[in-house]
Tab-separated table of C-alpha atoms in Angstrom:
chain	number	residue	atom	x	y	z
A	1	UNK	CA	122.261	79.162	23.282
A	2	UNK	CA	119.855	81.589	24.935
A	3	UNK	CA	121.358	84.692	26.489
A	4	UNK	CA	119.650	84.006	29.835
A	5	UNK	CA	118.885	80.426	30.827
A	6	UNK	CA	116.730	79.166	33.650
A	7	UNK	CA	115.385	75.804	34.705
A	8	UNK	CA	111.703	76.141	33.742
A	9	UNK	CA	110.587	73.798	36.507
A	10	UNK	CA	107.881	73.473	37.582
A	11	UNK	CA	108.838	73.449	41.217
A	12	UNK	CA	106.118	72.099	43.503
A	13	UNK	CA	106.900	72.652	47.174
A	14	UNK	CA	104.934	72.550	50.437
A	15	UNK	CA	104.339	75.646	52.498
A	16	UNK	CA	107.312	76.448	54.675
A	17	UNK	CA	109.845	74.900	52.319
A	18	UNK	CA	112.990	76.577	51.096
A	19	UNK	CA	113.402	76.689	47.334
A	20	UNK	CA	116.263	77.919	45.158
A	21	UNK	CA	116.243	79.039	41.543
A	22	UNK	CA	119.309	79.350	39.367
A	23	UNK	CA	120.052	81.296	36.247
A	24	UNK	CA	123.040	81.716	33.937
A	25	UNK	CA	123.738	84.481	31.442
A	26	UNK	CA	126.076	84.521	28.487
A	27	UNK	CA	126.849	88.209	27.954
A	28	UNK	CA	129.819	89.039	30.151
A	29	UNK	CA	129.215	92.761	29.515
A	30	UNK	CA	125.858	92.634	31.285
A	31	UNK	CA	125.605	95.383	33.822
A	32	UNK	CA	122.671	94.788	36.102
A	33	UNK	CA	120.579	91.883	37.185
A	34	UNK	CA	117.112	91.353	38.537
A	35	UNK	CA	114.486	88.866	39.533
A	36	UNK	CA	110.964	89.612	38.355
A	37	UNK	CA	107.794	87.868	39.407
A	38	UNK	CA	104.923	87.218	37.024
A	39	UNK	CA	101.552	86.011	38.199
A	40	UNK	CA	99.288	84.102	35.835
A	41	UNK	CA	97.986	86.380	33.067
A	42	UNK	CA	99.594	89.409	34.669
A	43	UNK	CA	102.546	91.628	33.831
A	44	UNK	CA	106.057	91.052	35.184
A	45	UNK	CA	106.842	93.001	38.332
A	46	UNK	CA	110.229	93.672	39.849
A	47	UNK	CA	110.905	91.419	42.834
A	48	UNK	CA	114.444	92.520	43.594
A	49	UNK	CA	117.707	93.653	42.116
A	50	UNK	CA	120.742	91.396	42.412
A	51	UNK	CA	124.136	92.633	43.569
A	52	UNK	CA	127.526	90.961	43.708
A	53	UNK	CA	127.555	91.340	47.470
A	54	UNK	CA	124.267	89.482	47.700
A	55	UNK	CA	121.107	91.043	48.977
A	56	UNK	CA	118.185	90.025	51.081
A	57	UNK	CA	114.618	91.224	51.261
A	58	UNK	CA	112.675	89.438	53.954
A	59	UNK	CA	112.381	85.789	52.949
A	60	UNK	CA	114.093	86.386	49.615
A	61	UNK	CA	117.856	86.293	49.040
A	62	UNK	CA	119.531	86.991	45.706
A	63	UNK	CA	123.121	86.283	44.768
A	64	UNK	CA	125.261	87.159	41.765
A	65	UNK	CA	128.511	85.507	40.751
A	66	UNK	CA	130.000	87.567	37.905
A	67	UNK	CA	132.920	85.197	37.377
A	68	UNK	CA	130.590	82.272	36.761
A	69	UNK	CA	127.862	84.445	35.202
A	70	UNK	CA	125.391	82.894	37.579
A	71	UNK	CA	122.431	84.359	39.462
A	72	UNK	CA	120.357	82.737	42.176
A	73	UNK	CA	117.202	83.376	44.150
A	74	UNK	CA	116.441	81.694	47.451
A	75	UNK	CA	112.971	81.757	48.972
A	76	UNK	CA	112.691	80.697	52.585
A	77	UNK	CA	109.512	79.706	54.424
A	78	UNK	CA	107.468	79.528	51.210
A	79	UNK	CA	103.930	80.906	51.286
A	80	UNK	CA	100.989	79.967	49.086
A	81	UNK	CA	101.157	83.516	47.739
A	82	UNK	CA	104.673	82.895	46.409
A	83	UNK	CA	103.189	80.715	43.647
A	84	UNK	CA	104.138	82.472	40.418
A	85	UNK	CA	106.663	82.441	37.595
A	86	UNK	CA	110.054	83.853	38.537
A	87	UNK	CA	111.968	85.528	35.732
A	88	UNK	CA	115.715	86.033	35.750
A	89	UNK	CA	116.466	89.319	34.002
A	90	UNK	CA	119.687	90.842	32.762
A	91	UNK	CA	120.286	94.379	31.561
A	92	UNK	CA	122.425	93.966	28.489
A	93	UNK	CA	122.751	97.636	27.691
A	94	UNK	CA	126.097	97.097	26.009
A	95	UNK	CA	127.119	100.707	26.228
A	96	UNK	CA	123.829	102.194	25.115
A	97	UNK	CA	122.192	104.913	27.124
A	98	UNK	CA	119.245	102.721	27.979
A	99	UNK	CA	118.818	99.241	29.251
A	100	UNK	CA	117.575	96.399	27.133
A	101	UNK	CA	116.144	93.808	29.478
A	102	UNK	CA	116.777	90.208	28.502
A	103	UNK	CA	114.505	87.739	30.244
A	104	UNK	CA	114.982	84.082	30.980
A	105	UNK	CA	112.240	81.608	30.187
A	106	UNK	CA	110.940	81.787	33.736
A	107	UNK	CA	110.705	79.195	36.497
A	108	UNK	CA	107.255	78.156	37.611
A	109	UNK	CA	106.763	77.778	41.354
A	110	UNK	CA	103.708	76.230	42.955
A	111	UNK	CA	103.472	76.235	46.731
A	112	UNK	CA	100.867	73.818	48.076
A	113	UNK	CA	99.304	73.475	51.535
B	1	UNK	CA	94.785	104.583	37.027
B	2	UNK	CA	98.332	105.908	37.003
B	3	UNK	CA	99.944	102.806	35.505
B	4	UNK	CA	100.800	101.774	31.953
B	5	UNK	CA	97.588	101.165	30.075
B	6	UNK	CA	97.300	98.902	27.045
B	7	UNK	CA	94.436	98.283	24.665
B	8	UNK	CA	92.869	96.128	23.540
B	9	UNK	CA	93.467	93.661	26.330
B	10	UNK	CA	92.421	90.796	24.102
B	11	UNK	CA	92.369	90.600	20.326
B	12	UNK	CA	91.484	87.722	18.044
B	13	UNK	CA	92.598	88.315	14.472
B	14	UNK	CA	92.145	86.243	11.381
B	15	UNK	CA	95.367	85.303	9.622
B	16	UNK	CA	96.256	88.051	7.205
B	17	UNK	CA	94.464	90.766	9.131
B	18	UNK	CA	96.268	93.903	10.318
B	19	UNK	CA	96.190	94.752	14.029
B	20	UNK	CA	97.124	97.813	16.053
B	21	UNK	CA	97.970	97.670	19.732
B	22	UNK	CA	98.016	100.807	21.816
B	23	UNK	CA	100.107	101.750	24.825
B	24	UNK	CA	99.552	104.690	27.152
B	25	UNK	CA	102.691	105.019	29.267
B	26	UNK	CA	102.836	106.649	32.660
B	27	UNK	CA	102.610	110.400	32.208
B	28	UNK	CA	106.009	112.013	31.847
B	29	UNK	CA	107.881	108.800	31.154
B	30	UNK	CA	110.529	109.341	28.532
B	31	UNK	CA	111.356	105.728	27.756
B	32	UNK	CA	108.960	103.236	26.250
B	33	UNK	CA	109.595	99.591	25.432
B	34	UNK	CA	107.626	96.915	23.615
B	35	UNK	CA	108.119	93.241	24.433
B	36	UNK	CA	106.605	90.073	22.993
B	37	UNK	CA	105.875	87.129	25.284
B	38	UNK	CA	104.982	83.791	23.745
B	39	UNK	CA	103.232	81.163	25.837
B	40	UNK	CA	105.614	79.566	28.313
B	41	UNK	CA	108.453	81.934	27.475
B	42	UNK	CA	109.906	85.073	28.971
B	43	UNK	CA	109.291	88.457	27.359
B	44	UNK	CA	111.492	89.285	24.382
B	45	UNK	CA	112.536	92.809	23.467
B	46	UNK	CA	110.983	94.296	20.346
B	47	UNK	CA	111.722	98.008	20.273
B	48	UNK	CA	112.614	101.073	22.338
B	49	UNK	CA	111.588	104.739	22.151
B	50	UNK	CA	113.104	107.698	23.876
B	51	UNK	CA	110.403	110.353	23.570
B	52	UNK	CA	109.339	110.170	19.918
B	53	UNK	CA	112.620	108.732	18.665
B	54	UNK	CA	112.779	105.014	17.986
B	55	UNK	CA	116.332	104.290	19.069
B	56	UNK	CA	116.289	100.535	18.778
B	57	UNK	CA	114.071	98.291	16.689
B	58	UNK	CA	116.443	95.367	16.552
B	59	UNK	CA	113.943	92.991	18.146
B	60	UNK	CA	111.139	93.437	15.627
B	61	UNK	CA	110.807	89.956	14.073
B	62	UNK	CA	109.935	91.037	10.557
B	63	UNK	CA	109.027	94.022	8.426
B	64	UNK	CA	105.392	93.242	9.174
B	65	UNK	CA	105.956	94.785	12.594
B	66	UNK	CA	105.984	98.547	12.942
B	67	UNK	CA	105.925	100.779	16.001
B	68	UNK	CA	105.499	104.502	16.408
B	69	UNK	CA	105.283	107.119	19.121
B	70	UNK	CA	104.717	110.305	17.146
B	71	UNK	CA	104.244	112.747	20.020
B	72	UNK	CA	106.457	111.078	22.533
B	73	UNK	CA	103.611	109.756	24.626
B	74	UNK	CA	101.149	107.142	23.321
B	75	UNK	CA	102.690	104.376	21.246
B	76	UNK	CA	101.162	101.998	18.740
B	77	UNK	CA	102.524	98.635	17.672
B	78	UNK	CA	101.152	97.587	14.318
B	79	UNK	CA	101.338	94.101	12.888
B	80	UNK	CA	100.496	93.700	9.241
B	81	UNK	CA	99.240	90.501	7.623
B	82	UNK	CA	99.209	88.636	10.920
B	83	UNK	CA	100.460	85.055	11.046
B	84	UNK	CA	99.754	82.361	13.610
B	85	UNK	CA	103.264	82.690	15.017
B	86	UNK	CA	102.397	86.274	15.984
B	87	UNK	CA	100.074	84.941	18.684
B	88	UNK	CA	101.545	86.202	21.947
B	89	UNK	CA	101.147	88.761	24.689
B	90	UNK	CA	102.515	92.153	23.695
B	91	UNK	CA	103.795	94.020	26.736
B	92	UNK	CA	104.482	97.717	26.853
B	93	UNK	CA	106.714	99.196	29.545
B	94	UNK	CA	107.788	102.702	30.423
B	95	UNK	CA	110.337	104.354	32.634
B	96	UNK	CA	110.966	107.899	33.708
B	97	UNK	CA	114.324	108.373	32.038
B	98	UNK	CA	116.667	105.873	30.468
B	99	UNK	CA	116.477	102.715	32.448
B	100	UNK	CA	117.385	101.621	35.922
B	101	UNK	CA	115.426	98.423	36.351
B	102	UNK	CA	113.959	99.634	39.575
B	103	UNK	CA	111.792	102.110	37.717
B	104	UNK	CA	110.444	100.230	34.717
B	105	UNK	CA	106.713	99.604	34.761
B	106	UNK	CA	104.883	97.099	32.596
B	107	UNK	CA	101.328	97.236	31.373
B	108	UNK	CA	99.118	94.162	31.654
B	109	UNK	CA	99.658	93.394	27.994
B	110	UNK	CA	97.597	92.902	24.875
B	111	UNK	CA	96.810	89.229	24.268
B	112	UNK	CA	96.806	88.542	20.538
B	113	UNK	CA	95.477	85.287	19.106
B	114	UNK	CA	95.743	84.766	15.359
B	115	UNK	CA	93.377	82.131	13.992
């Protein structure tokens, strides 16, 4: 079983739609959680961190459920520019002084007119 | 630019050839990571440097892979006797100190194709 699992999609949605991505992780000692965005042939870039209390950044809402080891990302009012691969990322530092990022497979989103 | 710079951007190697991939991290960044991203997959950790010290190389897939950062700045990932399964994007990332997720910066990657 992979340490971080995501539904690879692809998700094809019209502009204005709401879309939700889910992710599960297996290492209960994981300390921090993120969503990254990766455009085609580009590097991953941090979209937002994920906190247990939930956090929102404009049209994007991230949630973390530590008990279920489950992370979600909700995108409201989808834009064409949201088309990308969304990567669920877990910091599985495991007591080290640095963070080793573990990435999910990525979920492909295509927003169409 | 001021970002993480990687070279070459694209490399085609014949099977059995040795390759060297270079990473110039952001100036002053202590931490440097190498990741491997196969087509359709997320990046996978290869190795981590803190300054010139390689603190973790647990992700290197075989002894054909070797990384160094001799002066604590530029890093090189070397792959000896390349195989087709080595075809991937090799991403370098750096952060100022340790890691906080919010401050890790990736380069655009070196795209390696082994034929």
